[in-house]
CSV table of C-alpha atoms in Angstrom, one decimal:
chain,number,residue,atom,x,y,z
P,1,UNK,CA,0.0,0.0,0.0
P,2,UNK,CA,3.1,2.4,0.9
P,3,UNK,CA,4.2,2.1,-3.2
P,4,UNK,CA,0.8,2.8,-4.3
P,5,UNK,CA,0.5,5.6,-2.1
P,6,UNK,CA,4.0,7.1,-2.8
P,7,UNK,CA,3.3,6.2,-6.9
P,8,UNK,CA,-0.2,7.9,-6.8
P,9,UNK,CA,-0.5,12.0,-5.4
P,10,UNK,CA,-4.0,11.5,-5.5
P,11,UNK,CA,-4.3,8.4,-3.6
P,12,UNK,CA,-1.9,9.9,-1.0
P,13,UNK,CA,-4.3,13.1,-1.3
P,14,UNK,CA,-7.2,10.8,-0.2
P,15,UNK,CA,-5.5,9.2,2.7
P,16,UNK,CA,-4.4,12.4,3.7
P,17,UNK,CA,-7.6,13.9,3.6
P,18,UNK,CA,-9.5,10.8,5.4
P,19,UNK,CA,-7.1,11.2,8.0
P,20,UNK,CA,-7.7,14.9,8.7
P,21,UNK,CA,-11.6,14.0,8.6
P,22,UNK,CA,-11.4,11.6,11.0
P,23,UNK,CA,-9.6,13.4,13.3
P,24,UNK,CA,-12.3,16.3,12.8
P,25,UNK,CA,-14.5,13.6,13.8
P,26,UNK,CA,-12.6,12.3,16.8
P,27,UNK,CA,-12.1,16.0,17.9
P,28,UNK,CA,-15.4,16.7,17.4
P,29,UNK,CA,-17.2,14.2,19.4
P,30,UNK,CA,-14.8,14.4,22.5
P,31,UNK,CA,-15.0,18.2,22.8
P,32,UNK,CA,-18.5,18.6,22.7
P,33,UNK,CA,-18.7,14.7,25.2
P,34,UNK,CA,-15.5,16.1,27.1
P,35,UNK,CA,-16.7,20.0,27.5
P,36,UNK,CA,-21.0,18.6,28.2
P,37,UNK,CA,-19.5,16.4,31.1
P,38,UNK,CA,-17.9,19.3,32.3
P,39,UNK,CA,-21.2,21.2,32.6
P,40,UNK,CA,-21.4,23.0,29.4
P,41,UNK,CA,-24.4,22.7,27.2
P,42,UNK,CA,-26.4,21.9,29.9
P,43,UNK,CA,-29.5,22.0,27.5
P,44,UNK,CA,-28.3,18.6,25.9
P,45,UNK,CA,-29.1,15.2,27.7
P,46,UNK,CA,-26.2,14.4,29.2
P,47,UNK,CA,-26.7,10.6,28.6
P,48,UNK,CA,-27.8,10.9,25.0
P,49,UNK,CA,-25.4,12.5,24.1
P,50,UNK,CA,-22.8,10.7,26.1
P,51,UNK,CA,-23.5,7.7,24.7
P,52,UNK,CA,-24.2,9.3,20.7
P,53,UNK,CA,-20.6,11.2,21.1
P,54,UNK,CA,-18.3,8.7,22.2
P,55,UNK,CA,-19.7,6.1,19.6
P,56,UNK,CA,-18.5,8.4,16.9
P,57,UNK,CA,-15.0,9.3,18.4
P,58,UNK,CA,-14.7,5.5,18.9
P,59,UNK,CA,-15.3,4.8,15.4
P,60,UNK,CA,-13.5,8.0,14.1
P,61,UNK,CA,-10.2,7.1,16.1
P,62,UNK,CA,-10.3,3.5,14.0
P,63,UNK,CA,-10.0,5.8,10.7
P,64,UNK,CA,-7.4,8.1,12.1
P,65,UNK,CA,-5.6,4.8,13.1
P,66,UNK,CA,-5.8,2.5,10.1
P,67,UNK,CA,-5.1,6.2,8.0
P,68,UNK,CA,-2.9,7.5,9.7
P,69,UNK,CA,-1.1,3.6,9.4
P,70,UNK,CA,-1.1,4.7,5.7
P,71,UNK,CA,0.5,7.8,5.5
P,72,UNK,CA,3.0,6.7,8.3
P,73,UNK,CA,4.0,3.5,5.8
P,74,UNK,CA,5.2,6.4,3.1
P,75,UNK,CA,8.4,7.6,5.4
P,76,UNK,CA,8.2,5.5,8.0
P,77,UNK,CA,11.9,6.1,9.1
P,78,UNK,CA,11.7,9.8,9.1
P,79,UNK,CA,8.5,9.6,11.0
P,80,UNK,CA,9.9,7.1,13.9
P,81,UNK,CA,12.8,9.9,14.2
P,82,UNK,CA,10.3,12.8,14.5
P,83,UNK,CA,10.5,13.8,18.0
P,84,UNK,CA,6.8,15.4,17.4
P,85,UNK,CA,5.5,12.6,15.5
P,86,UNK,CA,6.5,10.4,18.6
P,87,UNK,CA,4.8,12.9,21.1
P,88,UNK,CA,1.2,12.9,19.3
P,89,UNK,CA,1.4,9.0,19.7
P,90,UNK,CA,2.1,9.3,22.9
P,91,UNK,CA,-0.5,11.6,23.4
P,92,UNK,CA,-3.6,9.6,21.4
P,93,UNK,CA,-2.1,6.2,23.8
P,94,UNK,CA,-2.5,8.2,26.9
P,95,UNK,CA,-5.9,9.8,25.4
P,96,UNK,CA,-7.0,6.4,24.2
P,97,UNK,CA,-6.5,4.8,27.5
P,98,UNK,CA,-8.5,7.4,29.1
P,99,UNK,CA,-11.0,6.9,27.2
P,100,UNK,CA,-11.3,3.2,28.0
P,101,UNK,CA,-11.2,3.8,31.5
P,102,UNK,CA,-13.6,6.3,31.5
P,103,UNK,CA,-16.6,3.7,29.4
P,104,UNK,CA,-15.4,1.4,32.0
P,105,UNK,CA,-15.9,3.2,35.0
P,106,UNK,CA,-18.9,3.2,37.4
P,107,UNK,CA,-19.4,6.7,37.3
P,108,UNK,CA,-19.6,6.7,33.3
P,109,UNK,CA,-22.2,3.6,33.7
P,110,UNK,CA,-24.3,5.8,36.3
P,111,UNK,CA,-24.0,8.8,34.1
P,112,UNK,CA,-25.2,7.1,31.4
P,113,UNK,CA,-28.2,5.7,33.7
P,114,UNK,CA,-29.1,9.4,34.6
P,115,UNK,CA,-27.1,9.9,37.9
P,116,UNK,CA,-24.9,13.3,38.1
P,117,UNK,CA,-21.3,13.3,36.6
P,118,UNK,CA,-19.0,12.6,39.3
P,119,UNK,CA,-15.6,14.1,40.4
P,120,UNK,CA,-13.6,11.9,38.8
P,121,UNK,CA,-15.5,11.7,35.1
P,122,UNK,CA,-15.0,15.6,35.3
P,123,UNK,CA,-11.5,15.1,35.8
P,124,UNK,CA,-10.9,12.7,32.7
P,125,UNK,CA,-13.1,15.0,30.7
P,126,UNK,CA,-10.4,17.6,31.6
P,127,UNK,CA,-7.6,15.5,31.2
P,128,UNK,CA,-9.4,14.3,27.7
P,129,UNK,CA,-9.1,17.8,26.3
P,130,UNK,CA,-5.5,18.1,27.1
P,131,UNK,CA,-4.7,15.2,25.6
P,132,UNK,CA,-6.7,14.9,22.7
P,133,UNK,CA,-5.9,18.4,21.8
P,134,UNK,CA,-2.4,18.3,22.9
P,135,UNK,CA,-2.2,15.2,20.3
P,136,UNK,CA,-3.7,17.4,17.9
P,137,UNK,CA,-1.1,20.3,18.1
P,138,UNK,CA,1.7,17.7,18.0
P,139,UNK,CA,0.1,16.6,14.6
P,140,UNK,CA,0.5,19.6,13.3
P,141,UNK,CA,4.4,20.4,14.8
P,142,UNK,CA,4.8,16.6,12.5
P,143,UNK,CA,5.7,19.1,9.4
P,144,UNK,CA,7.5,21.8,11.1
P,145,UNK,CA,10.3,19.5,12.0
C-alpha cells in the first residue's frame, strides 16, 4: 500500500484527507462529550449525548488509526525519528486509555443511567481535552520539524 501511495498524489491526497476527517471527527465528538461532562451545554441530555458522542469518536479514532497507518507506511523512518510525531502517539495512547477507563468506569455507567457526573469523570473530561488536543497540536508540529 506504501508504493501505491508514494506512486499515486491522489491516492496519498485521499489518505491524507481521510485522515484529517477523521480526526475532525474524533475532535469533534470528544470536545463537545468532554466540555457537556464538564457542565457545558447543559440543555443537551447528558446521557444521549454521552453515549451518541463517544460512539463516533470510537469509530473515528479506528479511521485516524488505520489512515494514519497509511500515511506513516510512506516515510516510515523519518516519522519514527520525528521527536513530534513520537509525542502525538504518545499523546492519542495516553488519550485512548483514558477513554477506556472512563466507558469502563462506574461513574460513566451511572451517568449514562441518569445519575450526576461525578468528580472523577469531570477530571478525565479535563484530562481528555488536554490530551486529545495536545495530540492534535503535536500533529500539526509533524511538518515543522
Amino acid at each position: 500500500m506504501a508504493r501505491a501511495l508514494i506512486r499515486s498524489p491522489t491516492l496519498y491526497i485521499f489518505a491524507n484527507a481521510s485522515h484529517i476527517l477523521s480526526l475532525g471527527m474524533l475532535l469533534g465528538a470528544s470536545v463537545i462529550l468532554d466540555l457537556r461532562l464538564l457542565g457545558a451545554f447543559a440543555r443537551l441530555p447528558l446521557n444521549d449525548t454521552a453515549i451518541v458522542l463517544s460512539r463516533v469518536a470510537a469509530v473515528a479514532l479506528a479511521c485516524a488509526v488505520v489512515t494514519g497507518a497509511l500515511l506513516f507506511s510512506v516515510r516510515p523512518v523519518e516519522y519514527a525519528g520525528n521527536t513530534a510525531f513520537l509525542i502525538k502517539i504518545l499523546l492519542v495512547l495516553f488519550a485512548t486509555a483514558n477513554a477506556l477507563a472512563v466507558k469502563r468506569s462506574r461513574g460513566w455507567h451511572t451517568m449514562t443511567q441518569g445519575a450526576p457526573v461525578t468528580a472523577p469523570l469531570r477530571f478525565s473530561a479535563l484530562a481528555s481535552l488536554f490530551l486529545w488536543l495536545g495530540a492534535l497540536l503535536a500533529g500539526r508540529w509533524i511538518g515543522f520539524l
